[in-house]
Amino acid sequence: MASSSSSARVNNKAALASASAAAAVASASSSSTVPAPVPIPASATAPTATLGELIGQQLQQLNPDELIYKDELQLLLLLTPVQRQKLSRELEDGDIGASTSSAPLSRPENPEEDDDLIGAVGGLSLASPTTTTAATTATTKEPLLDFRTHVLKWFQHLRHQTGHFKSEEESRRLREAGNDSYRKEKHPLKASDLFTEAIFLAPARNTLAAALAHANRSLVLYDCGLYAESYDDCLCALDLGYPEEYLPLIKLRQAACALKLRNFALCEEHLHELLHVELNQVFETRTHELWHQCEVLKVERFEMAVQTGDDLDTNDSKAFEIAWLDNSSSLHTTRAVAKNALIFESEAVAMVPSGNCRVCDNCGITQFIPFPCIYCSNRLVVYCSRQCRFKHAPIHAVECFGHQIELFESFGEVFGMPRLLQLALRMLITGLPEMLAHCRKKPTLSKLWSAINGGLVERQDIAYSAVLRLERLREEHASETVIALALASHVLAIYLSKCTTFFEQLEKSLPSASRMSSAEWELLCAALLMRHIGQLRHRSLTLCRSFVMPADPHVFSPLNEFQLWASPMRLQEGHLHLLAGEVAVVSYAVYPDTLSLCRHSCSSTICSKQSGRKMTALALLDLPAGSGIYNCFASGNYQQLRREERTRQLKDRGIRCHCNACQLSHADDQFHKFHRYRCDNPKCMEVFTPDALPHAPNLRWWLSEDYTQPECNGAELIVCPRCGEAQKLEWFWSFHTSLIDCELIEERCKLYAAIERAEGHLMDLHECKVALARLLVEQCLMVHREGATVLDDWEFNKLGSIMRAVLPGVMAQYGGQSIEYVKYFAYFWDVMALSNYKCNDRELMQMLNALEFIADEFKDIFINYYEDYIAPKFAEESYGSVVDTQV
């Protein structure tokens, strides 16, 4: 699972060099020392060096103090395997192009090592050199490490060691299980999950298994009413070699799907195809039935009245503008903006999934029927439709071979955020070809780099220019972190050169008379990748958060997921908290014209809603014209994190905060109001806020195993500063002891009593109240759901009262427009759905309004859940028309 922090994580199997490289990447300071790495084996027959060892050895041979540079291109030049003294003289002369031509980015010692790097879809088939010229044979070995040679060996090693979990036999077994589930159990949702797993496990070398799984799933999806997905499955089956003897079956299903989608021309096209094929009596009868239905629907078709834009009360004037000061940007409002009003919305220019859940690689949604790339070995790349797969094809053509050898996963052994490198790669491959199309003169590397830093950046008609204008993290010295990232950029540039046709695409973007060597393209792309990484380490990286299923992120279609659903987009009663109970970062994105240009403030003035690639920013308060638009770039605002933690996170991103919330003498007062205790010493009983706890960031000790393990019972967790007494916390230990056996009514009564006792010690809006309420409701709903015991009305009323009491605290800390508020009231909705417990009009309206701030696919699921289970219970009161109620 990708981490959102800047700390590195290292493969336990890596040697000391891997650990040293990881430490260099994780370190935010340039003063950290790196242990001597393990040397790379010199044998060319067994290239077993890891990426960490490659980077570690390069760091060992480099002195950061000697690397003086003004931009990314000069840094990459300094890292090339040439004599540094000669390179320094060339840099002083300013002839970058000459230095590059005489000293390429890296020169392979053994050209034959480039062989066997073949990408099935996005890659380039590389033939071995048939001859070796005398000049090549006589090439002198570079005085420094042949980094490029070892990188190519590493690529080959990855290709040979990449584990393939795909199995034709396992795919067949799951397909048969899906058939049994559909025909015998009459459970189409379970069958759909089984067929999806069969598609994931089907090998690329024999696509028949995948074709059969797609065809079987298309039938199930048709019965579930997912006609567009069913039609796409039919197309996938045909593309992958579905047997010709069953062709009428697929064509008939395509015609039926097209008819359901009211695409009459497409339906008639497939029916015409069937009429030219020899059909048995059943298929011929069904074909004529569909033809008749199509003709009837065409006659009955009528144009619906559509409200035009002239009928709507809209304000199309732009609500913000970009202001530039001292080479930095900020957003300001151009007119007065009311609270909850739209300020801006935009789509990400680049986006990558985080790895925490299944995400469409193109549009970024999380709830969909997956269509994987059959060539990717790990099936990490999935799409919600063939249309998204087609739109994403230019990007995936470059990345596919990287997924086949699990290149991006290998970066995770060294770097804390490997997806940041992949996002930088996508920024490059989507923008650079467009920019090169505007280069009319014959460019050299130096002229092209000057243009990228000069006139091309100011162009408003080039989308990539907005990306290049983004501010980036600037460090005074070449720290080990910077050098490690530069070497990683070098690795990606070598990948683009040797494993893809990307450089050929770049050549086509230039005038026909213009040609640059592969080494020059490597150098240019590595420098641009380094720039994008610096931008992402500053303000440009947006963490897109949404609900995730609590499942292994590498299992895309858990076989028990079907138990949640009553039908597509409609959950079983009491299962909403299982879908919405966990919130995590699902993708990383870049918004160069909007969110990345906002100034930082720990008291943000906007609330950003993420729905796939689309981001919508709404005002958190009334903003007068000309006021700044501020966003919080820390993981929490002044009510959710202490100033010390916010400052640390912002420092890592090169941001210094001078907002009002940080300038107050008691800057943590707003945070402390969610962490106040009443001393349990009968002689004191004073209200206090504890000091910092060593193993509990931001005072959330109940989340730390260092404090909640049984052996910690009675430990001096919290000490009252007034009387000096350690808090006994008997209510907490009693709660956790009874939670283990909560299927017993006696233990549940102890839980309710512990919650009541905690009320006397956790003051006002304490965060721990919310955590305990959630644990209690979650465990009790699990007991009720699994049938171990059935909760009665008294217990549901108890649970409803407990959960309802903590929701104002969640709203106060996170806001009524936050995904956290929706996360917690999902538990409350399940209690209401399973019982007769009710809330008032105002509370329910607040919950429904909060749904406007979550992803659209989850909003639809919540609305369906409300209509299915909650609104009918209030039909006799005013709740049936609560959507029209004004608060």
mmCIF file of C-alpha atoms in Angstrom, residues 233-464:
data_model
loop_
_atom_site.group_PDB
_atom_site.id
_atom_site.type_symbol
_atom_site.label_atom_id
_atom_site.label_comp_id
_atom_site.label_asym_id
_atom_site.label_seq_id
_atom_site.Cartn_x
_atom_site.Cartn_y
_atom_site.Cartn_z
ATOM 1 C CA ASP A 233 -17.582 -7.706 -22.505
ATOM 2 C CA CYS A 234 -18.914 -9.033 -25.817
ATOM 3 C CA LEU A 235 -16.415 -6.875 -27.714
ATOM 4 C CA CYS A 236 -13.589 -8.061 -25.463
ATOM 5 C CA ALA A 237 -14.553 -11.682 -26.065
ATOM 6 C CA LEU A 238 -14.489 -11.146 -29.834
ATOM 7 C CA ASP A 239 -11.128 -9.322 -29.682
ATOM 8 C CA LEU A 240 -9.563 -12.150 -27.684
ATOM 9 C CA GLY A 241 -10.580 -14.917 -30.074
ATOM 10 C CA TYR A 242 -14.004 -16.148 -28.997
ATOM 11 C CA PRO A 243 -14.795 -19.419 -30.876
ATOM 12 C CA GLU A 244 -16.562 -18.845 -34.204
ATOM 13 C CA GLU A 245 -19.119 -21.587 -33.571
ATOM 14 C CA TYR A 246 -20.521 -19.497 -30.712
ATOM 15 C CA LEU A 247 -20.419 -16.235 -32.658
ATOM 16 C CA PRO A 248 -24.243 -15.958 -33.106
ATOM 17 C CA LEU A 249 -24.644 -16.090 -29.321
ATOM 18 C CA ILE A 250 -22.378 -13.069 -28.833
ATOM 19 C CA LYS A 251 -23.905 -11.117 -31.742
ATOM 20 C CA LEU A 252 -27.387 -11.757 -30.410
ATOM 21 C CA ARG A 253 -26.382 -10.457 -26.992
ATOM 22 C CA GLN A 254 -24.775 -7.387 -28.565
ATOM 23 C CA ALA A 255 -28.014 -6.626 -30.397
ATOM 24 C CA ALA A 256 -30.022 -7.038 -27.201
ATOM 25 C CA CYS A 257 -27.671 -4.699 -25.295
ATOM 26 C CA ALA A 258 -27.827 -2.096 -28.042
ATOM 27 C CA LEU A 259 -31.628 -2.265 -27.973
ATOM 28 C CA LYS A 260 -31.690 -1.752 -24.186
ATOM 29 C CA LEU A 261 -29.364 1.224 -24.624
ATOM 30 C CA ARG A 262 -31.746 2.636 -27.258
ATOM 31 C CA ASN A 263 -29.004 2.554 -29.898
ATOM 32 C CA PHE A 264 -31.274 1.369 -32.693
ATOM 33 C CA ALA A 265 -28.741 1.765 -35.501
ATOM 34 C CA LEU A 266 -26.222 -0.433 -33.682
ATOM 35 C CA CYS A 267 -28.923 -2.982 -32.908
ATOM 36 C CA GLU A 268 -29.923 -3.196 -36.570
ATOM 37 C CA GLU A 269 -26.263 -3.552 -37.559
ATOM 38 C CA HIS A 270 -25.848 -6.650 -35.411
ATOM 39 C CA LEU A 271 -29.173 -8.088 -36.552
ATOM 40 C CA HIS A 272 -28.067 -7.670 -40.177
ATOM 41 C CA GLU A 273 -24.887 -9.590 -39.325
ATOM 42 C CA LEU A 274 -26.987 -12.399 -37.866
ATOM 43 C CA LEU A 275 -29.188 -12.597 -40.932
ATOM 44 C CA HIS A 276 -26.087 -13.392 -43.016
ATOM 45 C CA VAL A 277 -25.123 -16.300 -40.775
ATOM 46 C CA GLU A 278 -26.652 -19.762 -40.755
ATOM 47 C CA LEU A 279 -28.723 -19.912 -37.555
ATOM 48 C CA ASN A 280 -30.640 -22.631 -35.805
ATOM 49 C CA GLN A 281 -34.360 -22.190 -35.181
ATOM 50 C CA VAL A 282 -33.950 -20.776 -31.669
ATOM 51 C CA PHE A 283 -31.472 -18.093 -32.713
ATOM 52 C CA GLU A 284 -33.476 -17.233 -35.831
ATOM 53 C CA THR A 285 -36.648 -16.799 -33.758
ATOM 54 C CA ARG A 286 -34.845 -14.615 -31.230
ATOM 55 C CA THR A 287 -33.331 -12.499 -34.030
ATOM 56 C CA HIS A 288 -36.758 -11.755 -35.501
ATOM 57 C CA GLU A 289 -38.121 -10.945 -32.028
ATOM 58 C CA LEU A 290 -35.382 -8.372 -31.487
ATOM 59 C CA TRP A 291 -35.979 -6.911 -34.932
ATOM 60 C CA HIS A 292 -39.673 -6.499 -34.159
ATOM 61 C CA GLN A 293 -38.943 -4.909 -30.765
ATOM 62 C CA CYS A 294 -36.500 -2.513 -32.387
ATOM 63 C CA GLU A 295 -39.093 -1.395 -34.956
ATOM 64 C CA VAL A 296 -41.749 -0.915 -32.264
ATOM 65 C CA LEU A 297 -39.454 1.177 -30.080
ATOM 66 C CA LYS A 298 -38.382 3.300 -33.037
ATOM 67 C CA VAL A 299 -42.012 4.145 -33.742
ATOM 68 C CA GLU A 300 -42.720 4.953 -30.091
ATOM 69 C CA ARG A 301 -39.631 7.098 -29.731
ATOM 70 C CA PHE A 302 -40.286 10.746 -28.982
ATOM 71 C CA GLU A 303 -38.133 13.729 -28.241
ATOM 72 C CA MET A 304 -38.085 14.686 -24.570
ATOM 73 C CA ALA A 305 -38.332 18.342 -23.585
ATOM 74 C CA VAL A 306 -34.914 19.452 -22.422
ATOM 75 C CA GLN A 307 -34.356 22.530 -20.318
ATOM 76 C CA THR A 308 -31.935 24.816 -22.115
ATOM 77 C CA GLY A 309 -29.268 26.984 -20.643
ATOM 78 C CA ASP A 310 -31.424 30.078 -21.257
ATOM 79 C CA ASP A 311 -34.002 28.722 -18.823
ATOM 80 C CA LEU A 312 -31.504 28.344 -15.994
ATOM 81 C CA ASP A 313 -30.358 30.969 -13.580
ATOM 82 C CA THR A 314 -26.626 30.646 -14.084
ATOM 83 C CA ASN A 315 -23.619 32.844 -13.563
ATOM 84 C CA ASP A 316 -20.899 31.972 -16.038
ATOM 85 C CA SER A 317 -18.464 34.641 -14.920
ATOM 86 C CA LYS A 318 -15.186 33.199 -13.671
ATOM 87 C CA ALA A 319 -15.012 33.223 -9.897
ATOM 88 C CA PHE A 320 -11.188 33.327 -9.645
ATOM 89 C CA GLU A 321 -8.078 34.715 -11.294
ATOM 90 C CA ILE A 322 -4.356 34.005 -11.051
ATOM 91 C CA ALA A 323 -2.124 36.651 -9.493
ATOM 92 C CA TRP A 324 1.665 36.475 -9.886
ATOM 93 C CA LEU A 325 4.073 37.978 -7.379
ATOM 94 C CA ASP A 326 7.820 37.319 -7.107
ATOM 95 C CA ASN A 327 7.628 34.401 -9.557
ATOM 96 C CA SER A 328 4.986 32.715 -7.410
ATOM 97 C CA SER A 329 1.290 32.394 -8.050
ATOM 98 C CA SER A 330 -1.883 32.673 -6.025
ATOM 99 C CA LEU A 331 -5.612 32.575 -6.690
ATOM 100 C CA HIS A 332 -8.008 35.394 -5.830
ATOM 101 C CA THR A 333 -11.754 35.704 -6.178
ATOM 102 C CA THR A 334 -13.014 38.033 -8.889
ATOM 103 C CA ARG A 335 -16.414 38.462 -7.288
ATOM 104 C CA ALA A 336 -18.133 37.782 -3.989
ATOM 105 C CA VAL A 337 -18.609 34.053 -3.438
ATOM 106 C CA ALA A 338 -21.210 32.709 -1.011
ATOM 107 C CA LYS A 339 -20.606 29.782 1.316
ATOM 108 C CA ASN A 340 -20.861 26.383 -0.440
ATOM 109 C CA ALA A 341 -20.805 28.135 -3.840
ATOM 110 C CA LEU A 342 -18.666 26.808 -6.683
ATOM 111 C CA ILE A 343 -15.279 28.512 -7.091
ATOM 112 C CA PHE A 344 -13.653 26.321 -9.724
ATOM 113 C CA GLU A 345 -13.680 22.831 -11.150
ATOM 114 C CA SER A 346 -11.116 21.124 -13.335
ATOM 115 C CA GLU A 347 -9.844 17.777 -14.519
ATOM 116 C CA ALA A 348 -6.441 16.392 -13.646
ATOM 117 C CA VAL A 349 -3.816 16.655 -16.382
ATOM 118 C CA ALA A 350 -2.233 13.516 -14.939
ATOM 119 C CA MET A 351 -3.451 10.922 -12.443
ATOM 120 C CA VAL A 352 -2.199 7.598 -11.064
ATOM 121 C CA PRO A 353 -3.935 5.155 -8.702
ATOM 122 C CA SER A 354 -2.413 4.946 -5.238
ATOM 123 C CA GLY A 355 -2.671 1.167 -4.994
ATOM 124 C CA ASN A 356 -5.070 1.278 -2.038
ATOM 125 C CA CYS A 357 -8.068 0.076 -4.032
ATOM 126 C CA ARG A 358 -9.285 -0.627 -7.543
ATOM 127 C CA VAL A 359 -9.323 2.596 -9.601
ATOM 128 C CA CYS A 360 -9.991 3.143 -13.294
ATOM 129 C CA ASP A 361 -6.626 4.188 -14.685
ATOM 130 C CA ASN A 362 -8.238 6.710 -17.017
ATOM 131 C CA CYS A 363 -11.229 8.355 -15.324
ATOM 132 C CA GLY A 364 -10.331 7.599 -11.701
ATOM 133 C CA ILE A 365 -13.657 6.172 -10.452
ATOM 134 C CA THR A 366 -13.621 3.321 -7.918
ATOM 135 C CA GLN A 367 -16.984 1.564 -8.282
ATOM 136 C CA PHE A 368 -17.133 -0.263 -11.614
ATOM 137 C CA ILE A 369 -16.908 -3.560 -13.461
ATOM 138 C CA PRO A 370 -13.159 -3.915 -14.198
ATOM 139 C CA PHE A 371 -11.669 -4.412 -17.649
ATOM 140 C CA PRO A 372 -7.958 -5.222 -17.157
ATOM 141 C CA CYS A 373 -5.074 -5.002 -19.582
ATOM 142 C CA ILE A 374 -4.442 -8.644 -20.376
ATOM 143 C CA TYR A 375 -0.708 -8.126 -20.943
ATOM 144 C CA CYS A 376 0.157 -6.525 -17.579
ATOM 145 C CA SER A 377 1.524 -9.293 -15.379
ATOM 146 C CA ASN A 378 0.103 -7.954 -12.130
ATOM 147 C CA ARG A 379 -3.294 -6.736 -13.457
ATOM 148 C CA LEU A 380 -2.818 -3.426 -11.637
ATOM 149 C CA VAL A 381 -4.117 -1.528 -14.657
ATOM 150 C CA VAL A 382 -7.897 -1.753 -14.950
ATOM 151 C CA TYR A 383 -10.541 0.343 -16.658
ATOM 152 C CA CYS A 384 -14.247 0.860 -16.143
ATOM 153 C CA SER A 385 -15.021 0.489 -19.868
ATOM 154 C CA ARG A 386 -13.454 -0.106 -23.242
ATOM 155 C CA GLN A 387 -13.890 3.580 -23.962
ATOM 156 C CA CYS A 388 -11.643 4.492 -21.009
ATOM 157 C CA ARG A 389 -9.145 1.856 -22.111
ATOM 158 C CA PHE A 390 -9.083 3.383 -25.592
ATOM 159 C CA LYS A 391 -8.620 6.926 -24.258
ATOM 160 C CA HIS A 392 -5.771 5.823 -22.027
ATOM 161 C CA ALA A 393 -4.041 3.759 -24.740
ATOM 162 C CA PRO A 394 -1.366 6.391 -25.649
ATOM 163 C CA ILE A 395 -0.202 6.487 -22.020
ATOM 164 C CA HIS A 396 -0.491 2.779 -21.352
ATOM 165 C CA ALA A 397 1.421 1.977 -24.542
ATOM 166 C CA VAL A 398 4.443 3.576 -22.865
ATOM 167 C CA GLU A 399 3.843 2.045 -19.427
ATOM 168 C CA CYS A 400 2.691 -1.472 -20.330
ATOM 169 C CA PHE A 401 6.109 -3.081 -20.443
ATOM 170 C CA GLY A 402 6.928 -1.396 -17.133
ATOM 171 C CA HIS A 403 3.914 -3.137 -15.618
ATOM 172 C CA GLN A 404 4.935 -6.428 -17.226
ATOM 173 C CA ILE A 405 8.302 -6.374 -15.433
ATOM 174 C CA GLU A 406 6.752 -4.670 -12.359
ATOM 175 C CA LEU A 407 9.091 -1.711 -12.718
ATOM 176 C CA PHE A 408 6.988 0.761 -10.754
ATOM 177 C CA GLU A 409 6.553 -1.716 -7.899
ATOM 178 C CA SER A 410 10.335 -2.074 -7.738
ATOM 179 C CA PHE A 411 10.648 1.638 -7.016
ATOM 180 C CA GLY A 412 8.574 0.984 -3.893
ATOM 181 C CA GLU A 413 11.484 -0.949 -2.387
ATOM 182 C CA VAL A 414 13.532 2.255 -2.269
ATOM 183 C CA PHE A 415 11.184 5.223 -2.367
ATOM 184 C CA GLY A 416 8.450 6.012 0.129
ATOM 185 C CA MET A 417 6.100 7.211 -2.627
ATOM 186 C CA PRO A 418 6.861 5.207 -5.800
ATOM 187 C CA ARG A 419 3.647 6.415 -7.429
ATOM 188 C CA LEU A 420 5.079 9.938 -7.372
ATOM 189 C CA LEU A 421 7.668 8.785 -9.919
ATOM 190 C CA GLN A 422 4.994 7.230 -12.121
ATOM 191 C CA LEU A 423 2.916 10.414 -11.914
ATOM 192 C CA ALA A 424 5.940 12.462 -13.013
ATOM 193 C CA LEU A 425 6.368 10.050 -15.934
ATOM 194 C CA ARG A 426 2.745 10.577 -16.981
ATOM 195 C CA MET A 427 3.158 14.340 -16.799
ATOM 196 C CA LEU A 428 6.064 13.987 -19.211
ATOM 197 C CA ILE A 429 4.620 11.566 -21.746
ATOM 198 C CA THR A 430 1.306 13.430 -21.977
ATOM 199 C CA GLY A 431 2.799 16.909 -22.351
ATOM 200 C CA LEU A 432 6.169 16.797 -24.084
ATOM 201 C CA PRO A 433 4.957 15.571 -27.526
ATOM 202 C CA GLU A 434 2.398 18.386 -27.598
ATOM 203 C CA MET A 435 5.022 20.999 -26.795
ATOM 204 C CA LEU A 436 7.494 19.721 -29.392
ATOM 205 C CA ALA A 437 4.866 20.213 -32.082
ATOM 206 C CA HIS A 438 5.322 23.969 -31.543
ATOM 207 C CA CYS A 439 9.105 23.852 -32.166
ATOM 208 C CA ARG A 440 9.432 25.066 -35.761
ATOM 209 C CA LYS A 441 13.171 25.509 -35.995
ATOM 210 C CA LYS A 442 15.755 22.776 -35.872
ATOM 211 C CA PRO A 443 16.452 22.430 -32.158
ATOM 212 C CA THR A 444 19.525 21.289 -30.337
ATOM 213 C CA LEU A 445 19.396 20.052 -26.801
ATOM 214 C CA SER A 446 20.631 23.347 -25.386
ATOM 215 C CA LYS A 447 18.195 25.413 -27.487
ATOM 216 C CA LEU A 448 15.302 23.136 -26.640
ATOM 217 C CA TRP A 449 16.079 23.318 -22.926
ATOM 218 C CA SER A 450 16.352 27.111 -23.131
ATOM 219 C CA ALA A 451 12.991 27.289 -24.881
ATOM 220 C CA ILE A 452 11.421 25.062 -22.238
ATOM 221 C CA ASN A 453 12.693 27.456 -19.580
ATOM 222 C CA GLY A 454 11.833 30.524 -21.638
ATOM 223 C CA GLY A 455 9.296 31.314 -24.318
ATOM 224 C CA LEU A 456 7.490 27.987 -24.401
ATOM 225 C CA VAL A 457 6.630 28.232 -20.705
ATOM 226 C CA GLU A 458 4.660 31.436 -21.274
ATOM 227 C CA ARG A 459 2.506 29.974 -24.057
ATOM 228 C CA GLN A 460 -1.152 29.929 -23.025
ATOM 229 C CA ASP A 461 -2.171 27.673 -25.929
ATOM 230 C CA ILE A 462 -0.028 24.761 -24.768
ATOM 231 C CA ALA A 463 -1.413 22.735 -21.879
ATOM 232 C CA TYR A 464 2.037 21.431 -20.936
#
